[in-house]
Coordinates of C-alpha atoms in Angstrom, one line a residue:
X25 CA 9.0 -5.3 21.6
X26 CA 7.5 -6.4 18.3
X27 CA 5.8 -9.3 18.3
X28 CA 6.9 -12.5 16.4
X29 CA 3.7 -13.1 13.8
X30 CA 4.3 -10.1 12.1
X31 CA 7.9 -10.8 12.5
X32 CA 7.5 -13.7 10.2
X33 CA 5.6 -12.2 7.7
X34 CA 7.5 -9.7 6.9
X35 CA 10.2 -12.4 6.6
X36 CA 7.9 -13.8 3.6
X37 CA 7.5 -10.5 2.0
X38 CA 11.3 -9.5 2.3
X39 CA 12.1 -12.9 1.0
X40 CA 12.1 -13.0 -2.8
X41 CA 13.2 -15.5 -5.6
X42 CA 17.0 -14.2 -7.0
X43 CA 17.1 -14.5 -10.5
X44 CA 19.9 -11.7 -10.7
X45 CA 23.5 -12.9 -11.8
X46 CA 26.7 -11.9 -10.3
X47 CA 29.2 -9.0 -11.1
X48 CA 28.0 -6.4 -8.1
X49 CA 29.1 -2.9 -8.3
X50 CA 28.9 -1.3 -5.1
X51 CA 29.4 2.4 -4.1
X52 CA 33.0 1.7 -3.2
X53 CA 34.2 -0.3 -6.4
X54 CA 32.1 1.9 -9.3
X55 CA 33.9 5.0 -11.0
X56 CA 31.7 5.6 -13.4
X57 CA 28.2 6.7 -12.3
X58 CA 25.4 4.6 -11.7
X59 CA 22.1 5.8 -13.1
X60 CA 19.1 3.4 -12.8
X61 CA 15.7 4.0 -15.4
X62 CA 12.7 2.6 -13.6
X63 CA 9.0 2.5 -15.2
X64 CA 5.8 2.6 -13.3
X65 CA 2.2 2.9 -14.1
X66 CA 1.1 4.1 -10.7
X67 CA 2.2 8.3 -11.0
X68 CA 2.0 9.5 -6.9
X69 CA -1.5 11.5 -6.6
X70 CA 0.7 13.6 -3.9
X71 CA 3.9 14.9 -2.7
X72 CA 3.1 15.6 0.5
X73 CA 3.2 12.4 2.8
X74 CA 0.7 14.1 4.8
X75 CA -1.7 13.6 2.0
X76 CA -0.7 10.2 1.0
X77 CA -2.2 6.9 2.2
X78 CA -1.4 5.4 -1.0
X79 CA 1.4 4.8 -4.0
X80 CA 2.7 8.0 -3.4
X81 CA 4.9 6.1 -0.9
X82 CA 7.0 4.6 -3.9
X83 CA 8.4 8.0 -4.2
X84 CA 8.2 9.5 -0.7
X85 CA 10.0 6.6 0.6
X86 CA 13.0 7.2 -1.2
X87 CA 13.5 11.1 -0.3
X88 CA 11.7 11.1 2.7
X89 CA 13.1 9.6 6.2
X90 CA 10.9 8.2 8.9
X91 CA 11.9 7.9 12.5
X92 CA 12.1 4.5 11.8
X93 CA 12.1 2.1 8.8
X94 CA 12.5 -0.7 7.5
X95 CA 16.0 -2.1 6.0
X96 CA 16.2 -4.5 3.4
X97 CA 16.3 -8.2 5.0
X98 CA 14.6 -6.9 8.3
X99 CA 11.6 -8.3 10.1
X100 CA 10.6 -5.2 12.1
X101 CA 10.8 -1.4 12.2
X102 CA 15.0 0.0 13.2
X103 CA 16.1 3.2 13.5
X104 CA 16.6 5.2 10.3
X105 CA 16.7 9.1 11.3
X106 CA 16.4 7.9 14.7
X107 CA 19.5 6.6 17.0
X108 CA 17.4 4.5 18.9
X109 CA 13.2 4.2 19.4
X110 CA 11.5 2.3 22.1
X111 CA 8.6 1.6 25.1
X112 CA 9.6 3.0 28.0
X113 CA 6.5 1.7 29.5
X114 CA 5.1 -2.1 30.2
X115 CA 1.9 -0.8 29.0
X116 CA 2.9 0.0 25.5
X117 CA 1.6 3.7 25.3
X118 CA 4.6 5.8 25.5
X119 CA 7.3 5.6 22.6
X120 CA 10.5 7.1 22.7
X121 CA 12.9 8.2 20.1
X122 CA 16.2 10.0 20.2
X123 CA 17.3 11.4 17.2
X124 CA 20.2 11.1 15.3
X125 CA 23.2 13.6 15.3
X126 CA 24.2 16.1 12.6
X127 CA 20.7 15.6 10.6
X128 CA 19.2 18.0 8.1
X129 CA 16.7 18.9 5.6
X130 CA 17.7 19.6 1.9
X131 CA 16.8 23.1 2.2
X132 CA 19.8 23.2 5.4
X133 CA 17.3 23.5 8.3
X134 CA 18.2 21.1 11.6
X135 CA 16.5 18.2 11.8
X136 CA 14.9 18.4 15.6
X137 CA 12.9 16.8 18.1
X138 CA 10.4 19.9 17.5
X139 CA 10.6 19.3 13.4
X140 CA 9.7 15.7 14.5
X141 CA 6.9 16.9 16.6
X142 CA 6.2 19.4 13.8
X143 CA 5.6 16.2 10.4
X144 CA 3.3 14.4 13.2
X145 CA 1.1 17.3 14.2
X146 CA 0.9 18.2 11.0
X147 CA -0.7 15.5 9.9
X148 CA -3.3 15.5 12.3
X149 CA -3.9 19.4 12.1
X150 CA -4.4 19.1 8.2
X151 CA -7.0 16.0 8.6
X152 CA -6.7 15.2 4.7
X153 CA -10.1 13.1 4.0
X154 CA -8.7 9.9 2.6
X155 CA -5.1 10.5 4.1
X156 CA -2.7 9.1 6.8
X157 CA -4.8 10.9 10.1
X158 CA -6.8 7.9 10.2
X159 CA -3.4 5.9 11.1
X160 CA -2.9 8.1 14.3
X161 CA -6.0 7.1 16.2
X162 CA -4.2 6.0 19.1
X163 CA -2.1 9.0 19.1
X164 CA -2.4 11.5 22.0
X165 CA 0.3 13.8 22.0
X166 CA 3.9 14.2 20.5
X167 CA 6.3 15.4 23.7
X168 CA 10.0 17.1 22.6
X169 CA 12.8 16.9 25.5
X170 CA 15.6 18.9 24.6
X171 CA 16.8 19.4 21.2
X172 CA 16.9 15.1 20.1
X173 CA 14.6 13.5 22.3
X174 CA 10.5 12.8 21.2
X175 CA 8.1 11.2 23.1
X176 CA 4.8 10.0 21.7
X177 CA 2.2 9.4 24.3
X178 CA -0.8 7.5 23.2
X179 CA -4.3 7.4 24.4
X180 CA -4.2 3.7 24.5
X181 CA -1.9 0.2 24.6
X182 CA -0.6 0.2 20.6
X183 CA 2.1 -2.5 19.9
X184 CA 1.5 -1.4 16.2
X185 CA 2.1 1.9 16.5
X186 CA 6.3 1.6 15.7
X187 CA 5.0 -0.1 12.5
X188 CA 2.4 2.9 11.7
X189 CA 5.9 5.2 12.3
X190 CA 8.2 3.3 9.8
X191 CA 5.1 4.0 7.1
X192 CA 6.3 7.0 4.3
X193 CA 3.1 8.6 5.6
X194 CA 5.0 9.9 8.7
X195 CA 8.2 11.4 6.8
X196 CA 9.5 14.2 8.5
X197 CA 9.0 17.3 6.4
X198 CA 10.8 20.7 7.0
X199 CA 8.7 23.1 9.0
X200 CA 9.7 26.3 7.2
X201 CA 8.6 24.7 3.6
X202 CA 5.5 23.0 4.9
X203 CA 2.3 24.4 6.2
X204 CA 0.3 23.7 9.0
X205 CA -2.6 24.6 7.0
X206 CA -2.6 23.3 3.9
X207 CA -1.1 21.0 1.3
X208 CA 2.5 21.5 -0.2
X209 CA 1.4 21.9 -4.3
X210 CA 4.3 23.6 -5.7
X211 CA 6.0 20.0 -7.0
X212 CA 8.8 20.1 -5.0
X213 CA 9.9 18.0 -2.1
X214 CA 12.1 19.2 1.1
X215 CA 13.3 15.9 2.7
X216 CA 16.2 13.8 4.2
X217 CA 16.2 10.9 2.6
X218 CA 18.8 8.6 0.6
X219 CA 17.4 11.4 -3.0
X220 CA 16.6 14.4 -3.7
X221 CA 14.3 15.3 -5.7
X222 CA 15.9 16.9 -9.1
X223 CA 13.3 17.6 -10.8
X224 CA 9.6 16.5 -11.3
X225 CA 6.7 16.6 -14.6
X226 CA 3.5 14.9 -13.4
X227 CA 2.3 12.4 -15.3
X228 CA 6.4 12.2 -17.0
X229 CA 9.2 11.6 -14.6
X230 CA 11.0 12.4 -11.3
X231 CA 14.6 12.7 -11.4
X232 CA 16.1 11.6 -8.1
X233 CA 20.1 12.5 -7.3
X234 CA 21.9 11.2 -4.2
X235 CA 21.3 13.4 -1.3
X236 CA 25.1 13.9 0.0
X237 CA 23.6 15.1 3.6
X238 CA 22.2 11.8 3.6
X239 CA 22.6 9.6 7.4
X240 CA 20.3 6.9 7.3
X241 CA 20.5 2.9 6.8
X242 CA 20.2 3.0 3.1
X243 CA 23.4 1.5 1.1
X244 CA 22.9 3.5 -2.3
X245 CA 24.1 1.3 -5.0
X246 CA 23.9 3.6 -7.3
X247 CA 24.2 7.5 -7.8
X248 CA 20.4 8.6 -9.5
X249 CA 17.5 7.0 -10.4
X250 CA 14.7 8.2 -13.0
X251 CA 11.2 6.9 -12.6
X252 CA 9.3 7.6 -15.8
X253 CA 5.5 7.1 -15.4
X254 CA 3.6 5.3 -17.9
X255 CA -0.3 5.7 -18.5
X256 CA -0.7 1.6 -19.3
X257 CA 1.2 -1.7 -18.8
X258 CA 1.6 -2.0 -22.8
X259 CA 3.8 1.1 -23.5
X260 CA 6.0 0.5 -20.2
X261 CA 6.7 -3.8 -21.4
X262 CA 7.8 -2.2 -24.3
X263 CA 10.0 0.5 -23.0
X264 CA 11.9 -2.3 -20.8
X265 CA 11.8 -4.7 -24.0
X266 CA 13.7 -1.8 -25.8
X267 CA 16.2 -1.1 -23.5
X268 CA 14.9 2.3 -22.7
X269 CA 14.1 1.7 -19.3
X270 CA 16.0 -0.7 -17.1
X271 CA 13.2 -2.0 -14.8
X272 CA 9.6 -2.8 -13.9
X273 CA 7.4 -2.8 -10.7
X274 CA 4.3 -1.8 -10.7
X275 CA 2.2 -2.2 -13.8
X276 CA 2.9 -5.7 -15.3
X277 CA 0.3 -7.4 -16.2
X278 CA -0.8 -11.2 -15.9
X279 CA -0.4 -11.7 -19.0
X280 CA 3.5 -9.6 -19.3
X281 CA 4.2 -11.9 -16.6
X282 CA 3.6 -15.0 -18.3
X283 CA 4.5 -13.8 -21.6
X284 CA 8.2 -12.8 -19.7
X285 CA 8.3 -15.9 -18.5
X286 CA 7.3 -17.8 -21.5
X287 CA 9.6 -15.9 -23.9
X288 CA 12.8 -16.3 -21.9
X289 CA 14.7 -17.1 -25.8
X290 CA 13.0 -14.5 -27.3
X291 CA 13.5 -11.9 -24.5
X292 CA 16.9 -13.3 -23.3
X293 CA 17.7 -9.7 -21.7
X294 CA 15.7 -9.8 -19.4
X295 CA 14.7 -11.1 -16.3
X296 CA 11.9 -11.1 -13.7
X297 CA 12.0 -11.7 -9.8
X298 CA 8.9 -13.2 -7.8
X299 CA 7.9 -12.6 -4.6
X300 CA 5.4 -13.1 -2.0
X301 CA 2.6 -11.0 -2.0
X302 CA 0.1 -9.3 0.6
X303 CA -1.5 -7.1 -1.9
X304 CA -5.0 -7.4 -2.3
X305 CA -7.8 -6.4 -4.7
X306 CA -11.9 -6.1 -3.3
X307 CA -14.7 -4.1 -3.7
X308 CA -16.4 -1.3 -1.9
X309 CA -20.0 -0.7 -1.5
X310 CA -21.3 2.9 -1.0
X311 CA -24.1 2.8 1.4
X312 CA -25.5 6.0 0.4
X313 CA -26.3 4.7 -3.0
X314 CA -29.7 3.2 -3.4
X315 CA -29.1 -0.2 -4.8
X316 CA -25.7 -0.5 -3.2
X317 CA -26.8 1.1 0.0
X318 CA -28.9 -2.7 0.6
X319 CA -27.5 -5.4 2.7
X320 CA -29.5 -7.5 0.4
X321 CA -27.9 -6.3 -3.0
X322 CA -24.2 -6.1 -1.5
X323 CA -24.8 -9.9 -0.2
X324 CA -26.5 -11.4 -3.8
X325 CA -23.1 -9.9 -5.3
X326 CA -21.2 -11.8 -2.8
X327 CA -22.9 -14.7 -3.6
X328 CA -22.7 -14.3 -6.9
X329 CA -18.6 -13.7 -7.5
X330 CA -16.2 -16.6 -9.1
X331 CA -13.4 -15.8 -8.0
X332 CA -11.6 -18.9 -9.5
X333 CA -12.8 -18.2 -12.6
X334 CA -12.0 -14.4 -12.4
X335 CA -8.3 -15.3 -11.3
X336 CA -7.8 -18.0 -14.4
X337 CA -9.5 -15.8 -16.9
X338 CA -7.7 -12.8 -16.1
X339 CA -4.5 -12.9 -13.6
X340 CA -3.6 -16.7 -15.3
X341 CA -1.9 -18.1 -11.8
X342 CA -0.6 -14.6 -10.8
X343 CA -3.0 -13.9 -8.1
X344 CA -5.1 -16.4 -6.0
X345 CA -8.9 -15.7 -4.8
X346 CA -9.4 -13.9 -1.5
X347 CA -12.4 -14.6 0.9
X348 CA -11.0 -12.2 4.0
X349 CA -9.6 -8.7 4.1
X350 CA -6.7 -10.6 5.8
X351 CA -4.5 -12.1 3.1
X352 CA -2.9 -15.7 3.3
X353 CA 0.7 -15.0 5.0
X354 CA -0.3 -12.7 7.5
X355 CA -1.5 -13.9 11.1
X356 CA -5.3 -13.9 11.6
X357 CA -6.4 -15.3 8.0
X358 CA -9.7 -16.4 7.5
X359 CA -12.1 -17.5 4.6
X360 CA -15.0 -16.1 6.1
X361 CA -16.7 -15.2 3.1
X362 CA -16.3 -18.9 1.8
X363 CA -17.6 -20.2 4.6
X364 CA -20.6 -18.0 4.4
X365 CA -21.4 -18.3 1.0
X366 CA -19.6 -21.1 -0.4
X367 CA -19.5 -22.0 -4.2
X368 CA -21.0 -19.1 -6.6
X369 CA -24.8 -19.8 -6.6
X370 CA -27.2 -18.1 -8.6
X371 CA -30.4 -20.1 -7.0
X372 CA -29.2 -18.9 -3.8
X373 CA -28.4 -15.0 -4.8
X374 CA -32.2 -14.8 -6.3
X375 CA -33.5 -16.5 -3.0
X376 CA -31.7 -13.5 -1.1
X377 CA -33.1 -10.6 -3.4
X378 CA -36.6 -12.0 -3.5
X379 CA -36.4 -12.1 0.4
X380 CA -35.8 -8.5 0.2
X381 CA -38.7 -7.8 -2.5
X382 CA -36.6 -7.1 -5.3
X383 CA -37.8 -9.3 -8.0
X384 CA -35.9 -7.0 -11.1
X385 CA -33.1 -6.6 -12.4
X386 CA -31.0 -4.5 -10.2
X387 CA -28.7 -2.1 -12.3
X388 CA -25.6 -0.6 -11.2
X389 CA -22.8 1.3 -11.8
X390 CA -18.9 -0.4 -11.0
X391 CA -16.2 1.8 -11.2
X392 CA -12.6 1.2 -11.4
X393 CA -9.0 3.4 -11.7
X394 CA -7.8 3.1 -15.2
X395 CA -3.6 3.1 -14.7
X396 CA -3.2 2.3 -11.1
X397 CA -2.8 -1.6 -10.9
X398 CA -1.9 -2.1 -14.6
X399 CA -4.6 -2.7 -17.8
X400 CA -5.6 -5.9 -16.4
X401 CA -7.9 -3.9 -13.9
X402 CA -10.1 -3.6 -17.2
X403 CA -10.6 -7.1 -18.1
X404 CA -11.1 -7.7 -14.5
X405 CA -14.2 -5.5 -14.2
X406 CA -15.6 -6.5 -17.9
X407 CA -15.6 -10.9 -16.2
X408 CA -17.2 -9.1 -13.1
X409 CA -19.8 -7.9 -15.4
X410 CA -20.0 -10.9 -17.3
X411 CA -20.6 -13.5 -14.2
X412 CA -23.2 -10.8 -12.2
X413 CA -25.0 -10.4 -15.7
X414 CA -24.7 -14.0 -16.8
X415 CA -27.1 -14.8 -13.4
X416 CA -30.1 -12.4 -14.9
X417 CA -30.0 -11.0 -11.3
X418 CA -27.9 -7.7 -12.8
X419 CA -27.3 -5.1 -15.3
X420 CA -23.8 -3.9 -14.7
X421 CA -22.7 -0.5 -16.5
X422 CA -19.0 0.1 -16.2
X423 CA -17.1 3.2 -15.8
X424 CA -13.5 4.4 -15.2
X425 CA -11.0 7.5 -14.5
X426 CA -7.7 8.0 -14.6
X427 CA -6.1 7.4 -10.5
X428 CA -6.3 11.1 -9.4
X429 CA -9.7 11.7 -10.6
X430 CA -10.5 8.3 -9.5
X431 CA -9.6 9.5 -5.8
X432 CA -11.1 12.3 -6.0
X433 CA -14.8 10.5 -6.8
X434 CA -14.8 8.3 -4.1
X435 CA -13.6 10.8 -1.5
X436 CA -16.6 12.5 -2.4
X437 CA -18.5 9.2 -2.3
X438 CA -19.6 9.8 -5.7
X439 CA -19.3 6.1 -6.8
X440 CA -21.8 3.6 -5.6
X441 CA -19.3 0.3 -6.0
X442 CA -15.7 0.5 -6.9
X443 CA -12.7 -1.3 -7.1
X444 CA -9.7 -0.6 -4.5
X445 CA -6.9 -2.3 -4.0
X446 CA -4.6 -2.4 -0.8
X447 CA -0.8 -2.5 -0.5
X448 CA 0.1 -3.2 3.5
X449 CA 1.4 -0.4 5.4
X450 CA 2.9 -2.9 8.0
X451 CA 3.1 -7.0 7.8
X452 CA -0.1 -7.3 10.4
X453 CA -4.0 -8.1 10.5
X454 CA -4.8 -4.8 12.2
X455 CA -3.5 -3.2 9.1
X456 CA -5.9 -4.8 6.8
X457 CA -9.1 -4.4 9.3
X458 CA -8.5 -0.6 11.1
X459 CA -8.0 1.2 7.7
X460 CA -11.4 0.3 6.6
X461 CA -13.1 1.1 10.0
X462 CA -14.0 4.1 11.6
X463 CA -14.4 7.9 10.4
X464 CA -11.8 8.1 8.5
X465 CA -11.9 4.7 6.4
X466 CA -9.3 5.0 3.6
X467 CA -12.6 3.9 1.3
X468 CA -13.6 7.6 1.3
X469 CA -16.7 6.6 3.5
X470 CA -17.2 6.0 7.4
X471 CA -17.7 2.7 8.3
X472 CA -18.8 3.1 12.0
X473 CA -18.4 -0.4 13.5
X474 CA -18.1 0.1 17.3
X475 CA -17.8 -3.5 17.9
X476 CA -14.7 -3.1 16.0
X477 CA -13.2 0.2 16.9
X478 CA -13.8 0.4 20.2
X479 CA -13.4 -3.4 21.5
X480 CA -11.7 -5.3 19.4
X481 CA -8.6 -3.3 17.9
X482 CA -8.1 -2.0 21.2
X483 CA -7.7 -5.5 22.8
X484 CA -5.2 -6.7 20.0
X485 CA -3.1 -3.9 20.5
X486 CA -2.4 -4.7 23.9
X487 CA -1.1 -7.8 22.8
X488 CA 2.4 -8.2 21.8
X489 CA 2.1 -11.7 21.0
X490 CA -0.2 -11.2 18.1
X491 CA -0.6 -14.8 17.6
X492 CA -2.8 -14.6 21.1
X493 CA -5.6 -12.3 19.2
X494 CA -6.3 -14.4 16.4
X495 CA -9.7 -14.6 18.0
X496 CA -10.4 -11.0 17.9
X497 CA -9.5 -10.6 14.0
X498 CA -11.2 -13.6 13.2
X499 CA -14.8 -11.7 15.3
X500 CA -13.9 -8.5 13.1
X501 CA -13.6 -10.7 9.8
X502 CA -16.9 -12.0 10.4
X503 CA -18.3 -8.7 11.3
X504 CA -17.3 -7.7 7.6
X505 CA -19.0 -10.6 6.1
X506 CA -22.1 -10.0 7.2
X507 CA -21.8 -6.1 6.5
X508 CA -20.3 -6.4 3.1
X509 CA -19.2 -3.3 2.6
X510 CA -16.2 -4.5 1.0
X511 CA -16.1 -7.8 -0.9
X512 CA -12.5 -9.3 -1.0
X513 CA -11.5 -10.9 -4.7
X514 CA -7.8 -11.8 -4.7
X515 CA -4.3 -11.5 -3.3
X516 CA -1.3 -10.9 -5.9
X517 CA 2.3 -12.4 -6.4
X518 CA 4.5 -9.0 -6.7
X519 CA 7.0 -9.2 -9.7
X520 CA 9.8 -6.8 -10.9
X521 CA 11.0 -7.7 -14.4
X522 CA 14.1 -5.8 -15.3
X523 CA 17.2 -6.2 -18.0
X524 CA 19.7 -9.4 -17.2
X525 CA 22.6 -6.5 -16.7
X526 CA 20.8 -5.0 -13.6
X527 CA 20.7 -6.1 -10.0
X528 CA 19.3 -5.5 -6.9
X529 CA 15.8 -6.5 -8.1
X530 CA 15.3 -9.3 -5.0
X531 CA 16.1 -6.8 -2.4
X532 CA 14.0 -3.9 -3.6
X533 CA 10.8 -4.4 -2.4
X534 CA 10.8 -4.0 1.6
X535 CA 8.2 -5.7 3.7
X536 CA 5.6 -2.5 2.9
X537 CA 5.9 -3.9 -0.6
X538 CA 7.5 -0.2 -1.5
X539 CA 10.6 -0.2 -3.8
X540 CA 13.5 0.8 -2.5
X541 CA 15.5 2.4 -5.3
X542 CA 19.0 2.4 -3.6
X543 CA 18.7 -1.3 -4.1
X544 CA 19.1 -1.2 -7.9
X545 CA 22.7 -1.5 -9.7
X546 CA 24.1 -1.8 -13.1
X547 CA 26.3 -4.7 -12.7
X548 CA 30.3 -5.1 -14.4
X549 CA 29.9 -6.7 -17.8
X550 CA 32.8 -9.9 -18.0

């Protein structure tokens, strides 16, 4: 049922490098408790998965269940609050699920086919600009038979669409704490999942306990987890470098990486564990914006960006340059915008503007998110600057916000470029075209593209052999080069750095490159 190109990519993300030592401590063989410190830079901007098409998931993912999920080690979506999931058709537009027995929320309430059909609908009924309704296009209706059976009938062939279900965006939430009408703000969180949620400060901590209802895959090697959340990548290093928190995901920089690396006598308690990465970093272009709004403009950029030099001076052999939406190591990679543009030229980039009549200066604003990716986002923006300046073709003012602000802004399409960067909801090309398409484009902004939307998406998802519809990404690609709306800049390596006593760091990350917390343990000291 899922199809073996995305099977093997999400292979390459679950695989990681094991750097961890030996001495496990499992559920069964610990008597003391296990409690796990984990720092972060990137604070959820919700609690309420049917808000969140973004870093929220770190959280949600651990007290949340899905129908579906994805285990540590696996290569495609298995059952998690579900006993079982499946097409019941050769046509791939009706999905079936039958739940598991004995489930419940943390608040008591049954876990049901109609709760089920309650977390989906609700998603769609809310319509949350810049959240997870834009991954339920091919959704038609959610069906309940009896008390344990859901059937989701979709408008069209979707061989994605069990991937789109094991996303945190699609957590099943408890009907009597959340409302059809608006967005759960009180802080708290009523879900299934491996934790609960203790207690939460924004911007602090969340304190996560082991949920003793819990019936899902997730082996819990430990009893609680903290995640503290840092405003920048300096004060979290040093929190792991003295001992006060145990380990790292999001927010190292290039240069912690290297310098972790580098420094293995000097910081001989600690570790770090690479991986492969689909994450990517790019730009986005608001058409409503006068100097960004012009083809011309948008395409003198793209001739204009060293992305060799950007990834030397900044990520230092962390990252690698990207020239497609679709990263290297998922089916359907191009380098379309190489092989429009080729080498940076500034001869080239002038020809372009002066085609268009602009024979000034152009001077715009780039904005960027201050603590989401780490304080390397900074230096990234200020070569940017340097290199579209450095061509005379330019003047480049920079700007930033914290993330939630940041959000906020280009939601409102108040930004006219800005840098995004993408973390895969699912191992496949679709998932790094179809967000950025359509109404509801997680950029903020529509990006109508019928060519796209309404031809080519639908004939890949009727395809579960997805390495028969290379040719349709590869049209869509293309398509995006000559728009640029979004410029792609690099792909990352994902690290977790952690102390030498703790384990679990190679299995945390699944193949949505979201951490699972269970995974971490304390191990026996010899």
């Amino acid at each position: 049922m899922f199809y073996r190109a995305s099977l093997q990519a999400a292979a390459a993300l679950a695989s990681l490098s094991l750097l961890a030592g030996c001495g496990l401590l499992s559920d069964s063989g610990s008597k003391a408790e296990q409690k796990i410190v984990v720092g972060t830079t990137s604070e959820p901007s919700t609690l309420d998965p049917a808000a969140a098409w973004d870093n929220s998931w770190e959280l949600m993912r651990n007290v949340f269940q899905t129908l579906v999920s994805f285990p540590t080690g696996s290569t495609s979506p298995e059952p998690d609050a579900a006993e079982w999931c499946k097409f019941t058709d050769t046509t791939s537009t009706s999905y079936r699920c039958k739940l598991r027995e004995g489930l419940k929320f943390s608040n008591g309430d049954k876990i049901d086919a109609e709760a089920v059909k309650y977390s989906i609908d609700r998603i769609s009924e809310l319509n949350v600009k810049g959240g997870p309704v834009g991954m339920l296009g091919s959704l038609d209706r959610v069906e309940t038979k009896g008390d344990d059976i859901v059937v989701f009938h979709l408008t069209k062939p979707d061989a994605t669409f069990p991937f789109i279900l094991a996303t945190p965006a699609m957590s099943l939430v408890a009907p009597s704490d959340y409302s059809k009408h608006k967005i759960r703000g009180d802080g708290k969180i009523t879900g299934s999942g491996p934790y609960l949620l203790d207690s939460y400060k924004p911007g602090n901590r969340a304190e996560l306990v082991k949920n003793p209802d819990y019936k899902g895959f997730a082996n819990r090697k430990n009893d609680a987890v903290t995640i503290r959340y840092f405003k920048d990548s300096v004060t979290v290093v040093g929190a792991l470098k003295k001992n006060s928190i145990d380990a790292i995901y999001r927010g190292l920089t290039a240069e912690d990486v290297v310098d972790l690396e580098n420094n293995r006598d000097q910081d001989s308690h600690l570790q770090i564990v690479e991986s492969v990465g689909a994450d990517i970093r790019f730009l986005v272009f608001n058409p409503e914006d006068p100097a960004a709004g012009n083809v011309a403009v948008r395409r003198a950029i793209a001739q204009l960006v060293d992305r060799d030099a950007l990834v030397a001076k900044v990520y230092q052999g962390t990252a690698e340059p990207l020239y497609s939406m679709v990263p290297k190591g998922i089916a359907g990679h191009t380098t379309s915008f190489f092989d429009s543009y080729g080498e940076p030229d500034k001869a080239r980039a002038k020809q372009i503007l002066t085609r268009a009549g602009i024979t000034k200066p152009v001077s715009m604003t780039f904005w960027f998110t201050t603590d989401r990716y780490g304080s390397s986002t900074a230096l990234e923006f200020d070569e940017l600057k340097r290199q579209l300046e450095s061509s005379g073709l330019f003047r480049i003012t920079l700007k930033s916000k914290p993330w939630k602000e940041f959000q906020e802004g280009f939601n409102k399409g108040q930004y006219p470029v800005f840098g995004r960067g993408w973390f895969p909801d699912f191992p496949d090309p679709d998932n790094f075209i179809a967000p950025f398409v359509g109404k509801n484009s997680v950029t903020g902004m529509p990006y109508i593209k019928n060519e796209i939307t309404q031809e080519l998406l639908p004939q890949t998802r009727k395809e579960s052999d997805r390495g028969a519809v290379s040719k349709q990404f590869e049209r869509a690609q293309k398509i995006l080069v000559d728009d640029v709306r979004m410029l792609p800049l690099w792909q990352g390596k994902l690290y977790v750095a952690s102390g030498e006593d703790i384990g679990g760091g190679e299995r945390a990350l699944d193949p949505q490159v979201v951490m699972q917390m269970w995974e971490f343990y304390r191990k026996a000291s010899w």
